[in-house]
JSON list of C-alpha atoms in Angstrom, two decimals:
[
{"chain": "A", "resi": 1, "resn": "GLN", "atom": "CA", "xyz": [17.44, -3.01, -8.84]},
{"chain": "A", "resi": 2, "resn": "GLU", "atom": "CA", "xyz": [13.72, -2.41, -8.70]},
{"chain": "A", "resi": 3, "resn": "ARG", "atom": "CA", "xyz": [12.30, -2.12, -5.24]},
{"chain": "A", "resi": 4, "resn": "LEU", "atom": "CA", "xyz": [9.69, -0.47, -3.07]},
{"chain": "A", "resi": 5, "resn": "VAL", "atom": "CA", "xyz": [10.55, 1.17, 0.24]},
{"chain": "A", "resi": 6, "resn": "GLU", "atom": "CA", "xyz": [7.82, 1.71, 2.83]},
{"chain": "A", "resi": 7, "resn": "SER", "atom": "CA", "xyz": [7.80, 4.06, 5.79]},
{"chain": "A", "resi": 8, "resn": "GLY", "atom": "CA", "xyz": [5.37, 5.33, 8.39]},
{"chain": "A", "resi": 9, "resn": "GLY", "atom": "CA", "xyz": [4.24, 2.26, 10.27]},
{"chain": "A", "resi": 10, "resn": "GLY", "atom": "CA", "xyz": [4.14, 2.06, 14.04]},
{"chain": "A", "resi": 11, "resn": "LEU", "atom": "CA", "xyz": [1.98, 1.91, 17.13]},
{"chain": "A", "resi": 12, "resn": "VAL", "atom": "CA", "xyz": [-1.23, 3.97, 17.25]},
{"chain": "A", "resi": 13, "resn": "GLN", "atom": "CA", "xyz": [-4.15, 4.14, 19.63]},
{"chain": "A", "resi": 14, "resn": "LEU", "atom": "CA", "xyz": [-7.62, 2.96, 18.79]},
{"chain": "A", "resi": 15, "resn": "GLY", "atom": "CA", "xyz": [-9.35, 5.62, 16.72]},
{"chain": "A", "resi": 16, "resn": "GLY", "atom": "CA", "xyz": [-6.11, 7.30, 15.80]},
{"chain": "A", "resi": 17, "resn": "SER", "atom": "CA", "xyz": [-4.50, 8.01, 12.45]},
{"chain": "A", "resi": 18, "resn": "LEU", "atom": "CA", "xyz": [-1.38, 6.92, 10.66]},
{"chain": "A", "resi": 19, "resn": "ARG", "atom": "CA", "xyz": [0.08, 7.62, 7.25]},
{"chain": "A", "resi": 20, "resn": "LEU", "atom": "CA", "xyz": [2.10, 5.10, 5.26]},
{"chain": "A", "resi": 21, "resn": "SER", "atom": "CA", "xyz": [4.33, 6.11, 2.39]},
{"chain": "A", "resi": 22, "resn": "CYS", "atom": "CA", "xyz": [6.09, 4.13, -0.28]},
{"chain": "A", "resi": 23, "resn": "ALA", "atom": "CA", "xyz": [8.67, 5.07, -2.88]},
{"chain": "A", "resi": 24, "resn": "ALA", "atom": "CA", "xyz": [9.41, 3.01, -5.97]},
{"chain": "A", "resi": 25, "resn": "SER", "atom": "CA", "xyz": [12.82, 2.90, -7.60]},
{"chain": "A", "resi": 26, "resn": "ARG", "atom": "CA", "xyz": [13.23, 5.48, -10.32]},
{"chain": "A", "resi": 27, "resn": "SER", "atom": "CA", "xyz": [14.19, 2.65, -12.64]},
{"chain": "A", "resi": 28, "resn": "ILE", "atom": "CA", "xyz": [10.55, 1.56, -12.63]},
{"chain": "A", "resi": 29, "resn": "VAL", "atom": "CA", "xyz": [9.02, 3.78, -15.29]},
{"chain": "A", "resi": 30, "resn": "ARG", "atom": "CA", "xyz": [5.82, 2.11, -16.44]},
{"chain": "A", "resi": 31, "resn": "ILE", "atom": "CA", "xyz": [3.81, 1.60, -13.30]},
{"chain": "A", "resi": 32, "resn": "LEU", "atom": "CA", "xyz": [0.19, 0.70, -13.88]},
{"chain": "A", "resi": 33, "resn": "ARG", "atom": "CA", "xyz": [-1.27, 0.36, -10.43]},
{"chain": "A", "resi": 34, "resn": "MET", "atom": "CA", "xyz": [0.14, 1.01, -6.97]},
{"chain": "A", "resi": 35, "resn": "GLY", "atom": "CA", "xyz": [-1.41, 0.03, -3.72]},
{"chain": "A", "resi": 36, "resn": "TRP", "atom": "CA", "xyz": [-1.28, -1.55, -0.31]},
{"chain": "A", "resi": 37, "resn": "TYR", "atom": "CA", "xyz": [-1.83, -5.07, 0.93]},
{"chain": "A", "resi": 38, "resn": "ARG", "atom": "CA", "xyz": [-1.87, -6.21, 4.53]},
{"chain": "A", "resi": 39, "resn": "GLN", "atom": "CA", "xyz": [-1.48, -9.45, 6.38]},
{"chain": "A", "resi": 40, "resn": "ALA", "atom": "CA", "xyz": [-2.62, -10.01, 9.93]},
{"chain": "A", "resi": 41, "resn": "PRO", "atom": "CA", "xyz": [-1.34, -12.93, 12.04]},
{"chain": "A", "resi": 42, "resn": "GLY", "atom": "CA", "xyz": [-3.00, -16.15, 10.96]},
{"chain": "A", "resi": 43, "resn": "LYS", "atom": "CA", "xyz": [-4.73, -14.54, 8.01]},
{"chain": "A", "resi": 44, "resn": "GLU", "atom": "CA", "xyz": [-4.12, -14.36, 4.30]},
{"chain": "A", "resi": 45, "resn": "ARG", "atom": "CA", "xyz": [-2.72, -11.28, 2.67]},
{"chain": "A", "resi": 46, "resn": "GLU", "atom": "CA", "xyz": [-5.47, -9.00, 1.41]},
{"chain": "A", "resi": 47, "resn": "LEU", "atom": "CA", "xyz": [-5.64, -5.98, -0.85]},
{"chain": "A", "resi": 48, "resn": "VAL", "atom": "CA", "xyz": [-6.45, -2.87, 1.17]},
{"chain": "A", "resi": 49, "resn": "ALA", "atom": "CA", "xyz": [-6.39, -0.14, -1.46]},
{"chain": "A", "resi": 50, "resn": "SER", "atom": "CA", "xyz": [-5.04, 0.52, -4.91]},
{"chain": "A", "resi": 51, "resn": "ILE", "atom": "CA", "xyz": [-4.82, 3.39, -7.37]},
{"chain": "A", "resi": 52, "resn": "SER", "atom": "CA", "xyz": [-4.27, 3.43, -11.10]},
{"chain": "A", "resi": 53, "resn": "SER", "atom": "CA", "xyz": [-1.96, 5.79, -12.95]},
{"chain": "A", "resi": 54, "resn": "GLY", "atom": "CA", "xyz": [-5.09, 7.78, -13.82]},
{"chain": "A", "resi": 55, "resn": "GLY", "atom": "CA", "xyz": [-6.16, 8.10, -10.21]},
{"chain": "A", "resi": 56, "resn": "ILE", "atom": "CA", "xyz": [-8.91, 5.48, -10.10]},
{"chain": "A", "resi": 57, "resn": "THR", "atom": "CA", "xyz": [-9.04, 4.01, -6.61]},
{"chain": "A", "resi": 58, "resn": "ASN", "atom": "CA", "xyz": [-10.27, 0.75, -5.18]},
{"chain": "A", "resi": 59, "resn": "TYR", "atom": "CA", "xyz": [-10.76, -0.11, -1.51]},
{"chain": "A", "resi": 60, "resn": "ALA", "atom": "CA", "xyz": [-11.54, -3.15, 0.57]},
{"chain": "A", "resi": 61, "resn": "ASP", "atom": "CA", "xyz": [-14.99, -2.84, 2.12]},
{"chain": "A", "resi": 62, "resn": "SER", "atom": "CA", "xyz": [-13.48, -2.96, 5.59]},
{"chain": "A", "resi": 63, "resn": "VAL", "atom": "CA", "xyz": [-11.56, 0.31, 5.07]},
{"chain": "A", "resi": 64, "resn": "LYS", "atom": "CA", "xyz": [-13.91, 2.34, 2.91]},
{"chain": "A", "resi": 65, "resn": "GLY", "atom": "CA", "xyz": [-14.51, 5.77, 4.39]},
{"chain": "A", "resi": 66, "resn": "ARG", "atom": "CA", "xyz": [-11.51, 5.46, 6.71]},
{"chain": "A", "resi": 67, "resn": "PHE", "atom": "CA", "xyz": [-8.50, 4.97, 4.42]},
{"chain": "A", "resi": 68, "resn": "THR", "atom": "CA", "xyz": [-7.40, 7.11, 1.49]},
{"chain": "A", "resi": 69, "resn": "VAL", "atom": "CA", "xyz": [-4.81, 6.10, -1.08]},
{"chain": "A", "resi": 70, "resn": "THR", "atom": "CA", "xyz": [-3.00, 8.75, -3.10]},
{"chain": "A", "resi": 71, "resn": "ARG", "atom": "CA", "xyz": [-0.24, 8.69, -5.64]},
{"chain": "A", "resi": 72, "resn": "ASP", "atom": "CA", "xyz": [2.36, 10.98, -7.16]},
{"chain": "A", "resi": 73, "resn": "ASN", "atom": "CA", "xyz": [3.21, 9.65, -10.59]},
{"chain": "A", "resi": 74, "resn": "ALA", "atom": "CA", "xyz": [6.09, 12.07, -11.08]},
{"chain": "A", "resi": 75, "resn": "LYS", "atom": "CA", "xyz": [7.78, 10.88, -7.90]},
{"chain": "A", "resi": 76, "resn": "ASN", "atom": "CA", "xyz": [6.80, 7.22, -8.13]},
{"chain": "A", "resi": 77, "resn": "THR", "atom": "CA", "xyz": [5.26, 7.32, -4.67]},
{"chain": "A", "resi": 78, "resn": "VAL", "atom": "CA", "xyz": [2.06, 6.08, -3.11]},
{"chain": "A", "resi": 79, "resn": "SER", "atom": "CA", "xyz": [0.62, 6.89, 0.31]},
{"chain": "A", "resi": 80, "resn": "LEU", "atom": "CA", "xyz": [-2.09, 5.48, 2.51]},
{"chain": "A", "resi": 81, "resn": "GLN", "atom": "CA", "xyz": [-3.81, 7.77, 5.01]},
{"chain": "A", "resi": 82, "resn": "MET", "atom": "CA", "xyz": [-5.48, 5.66, 7.67]},
{"chain": "A", "resi": 83, "resn": "ASN", "atom": "CA", "xyz": [-8.02, 7.27, 9.99]},
{"chain": "A", "resi": 84, "resn": "ASN", "atom": "CA", "xyz": [-10.25, 5.94, 12.75]},
{"chain": "A", "resi": 85, "resn": "LEU", "atom": "CA", "xyz": [-8.02, 2.90, 13.11]},
{"chain": "A", "resi": 86, "resn": "LYS", "atom": "CA", "xyz": [-9.51, -0.26, 14.58]},
{"chain": "A", "resi": 87, "resn": "PHE", "atom": "CA", "xyz": [-7.94, -3.24, 16.30]},
{"chain": "A", "resi": 88, "resn": "GLU", "atom": "CA", "xyz": [-8.57, -5.33, 13.21]},
{"chain": "A", "resi": 89, "resn": "ASP", "atom": "CA", "xyz": [-6.35, -2.99, 11.18]},
{"chain": "A", "resi": 90, "resn": "THR", "atom": "CA", "xyz": [-3.34, -4.38, 13.00]},
{"chain": "A", "resi": 91, "resn": "ALA", "atom": "CA", "xyz": [-1.19, -6.07, 10.38]},
{"chain": "A", "resi": 92, "resn": "VAL", "atom": "CA", "xyz": [1.95, -5.86, 8.32]},
{"chain": "A", "resi": 93, "resn": "TYR", "atom": "CA", "xyz": [1.27, -3.50, 5.42]},
{"chain": "A", "resi": 94, "resn": "TYR", "atom": "CA", "xyz": [2.95, -4.06, 2.08]},
{"chain": "A", "resi": 95, "resn": "CYS", "atom": "CA", "xyz": [3.31, -1.55, -0.70]},
{"chain": "A", "resi": 96, "resn": "SER", "atom": "CA", "xyz": [2.72, -2.94, -4.19]},
{"chain": "A", "resi": 97, "resn": "ALA", "atom": "CA", "xyz": [3.29, -1.89, -7.77]},
{"chain": "A", "resi": 98, "resn": "ASP", "atom": "CA", "xyz": [2.25, -3.47, -11.07]},
{"chain": "A", "resi": 99, "resn": "TYR", "atom": "CA", "xyz": [4.61, -2.42, -13.81]},
{"chain": "A", "resi": 100, "resn": "TYR", "atom": "CA", "xyz": [5.92, -3.33, -17.23]},
{"chain": "A", "resi": 101, "resn": "THR", "atom": "CA", "xyz": [9.58, -4.12, -17.65]},
{"chain": "A", "resi": 102, "resn": "ALA", "atom": "CA", "xyz": [11.64, -3.08, -20.67]},
{"chain": "A", "resi": 103, "resn": "THR", "atom": "CA", "xyz": [10.83, -6.48, -22.20]},
{"chain": "A", "resi": 104, "resn": "GLU", "atom": "CA", "xyz": [7.08, -5.96, -21.77]},
{"chain": "A", "resi": 105, "resn": "GLU", "atom": "CA", "xyz": [6.79, -8.36, -18.88]},
{"chain": "A", "resi": 106, "resn": "LEU", "atom": "CA", "xyz": [4.13, -7.47, -16.31]},
{"chain": "A", "resi": 107, "resn": "VAL", "atom": "CA", "xyz": [5.52, -7.70, -12.80]},
{"chain": "A", "resi": 108, "resn": "LEU", "atom": "CA", "xyz": [3.89, -7.39, -9.38]},
{"chain": "A", "resi": 109, "resn": "LEU", "atom": "CA", "xyz": [6.43, -6.01, -6.96]},
{"chain": "A", "resi": 110, "resn": "MET", "atom": "CA", "xyz": [5.92, -5.94, -3.20]},
{"chain": "A", "resi": 111, "resn": "GLY", "atom": "CA", "xyz": [7.79, -4.06, -0.52]},
{"chain": "A", "resi": 112, "resn": "GLN", "atom": "CA", "xyz": [9.23, -5.64, 2.59]},
{"chain": "A", "resi": 113, "resn": "GLY", "atom": "CA", "xyz": [6.37, -4.50, 4.76]},
{"chain": "A", "resi": 114, "resn": "THR", "atom": "CA", "xyz": [5.81, -2.18, 7.68]},
{"chain": "A", "resi": 115, "resn": "GLN", "atom": "CA", "xyz": [4.06, -3.09, 10.92]},
{"chain": "A", "resi": 116, "resn": "VAL", "atom": "CA", "xyz": [0.95, -1.23, 12.02]},
{"chain": "A", "resi": 117, "resn": "THR", "atom": "CA", "xyz": [-0.32, -1.99, 15.51]},
{"chain": "A", "resi": 118, "resn": "VAL", "atom": "CA", "xyz": [-3.51, -0.52, 16.96]},
{"chain": "A", "resi": 119, "resn": "SER", "atom": "CA", "xyz": [-3.65, -0.51, 20.75]},
{"chain": "A", "resi": 120, "resn": "SER", "atom": "CA", "xyz": [-6.19, 0.47, 23.39]}
]
């Protein structure tokens, strides 16, 4: 069964760093874009960062210069390095992957989420 498994969330102090990692099932072979969404309490889910299979990245304005998304196509993994964390970065972070199934259906898959909490 296709799934994404996140790791690396937790509690971090203001200004600190945290690294999130995500592994996609090996059965997912045609991944187009991988990335990270987040959802803070009372807010809508938003795209934080994404990366294409060719390495083209895209970031939300709020994280540019602080977050870096990387990907290992051979291992079907994506990571998010988060530096200089702010209170407003507190949220549940979800790994995502856009991929084609064997029947050419385009699917957006999300992980179960990992909590990131920035404290003083």
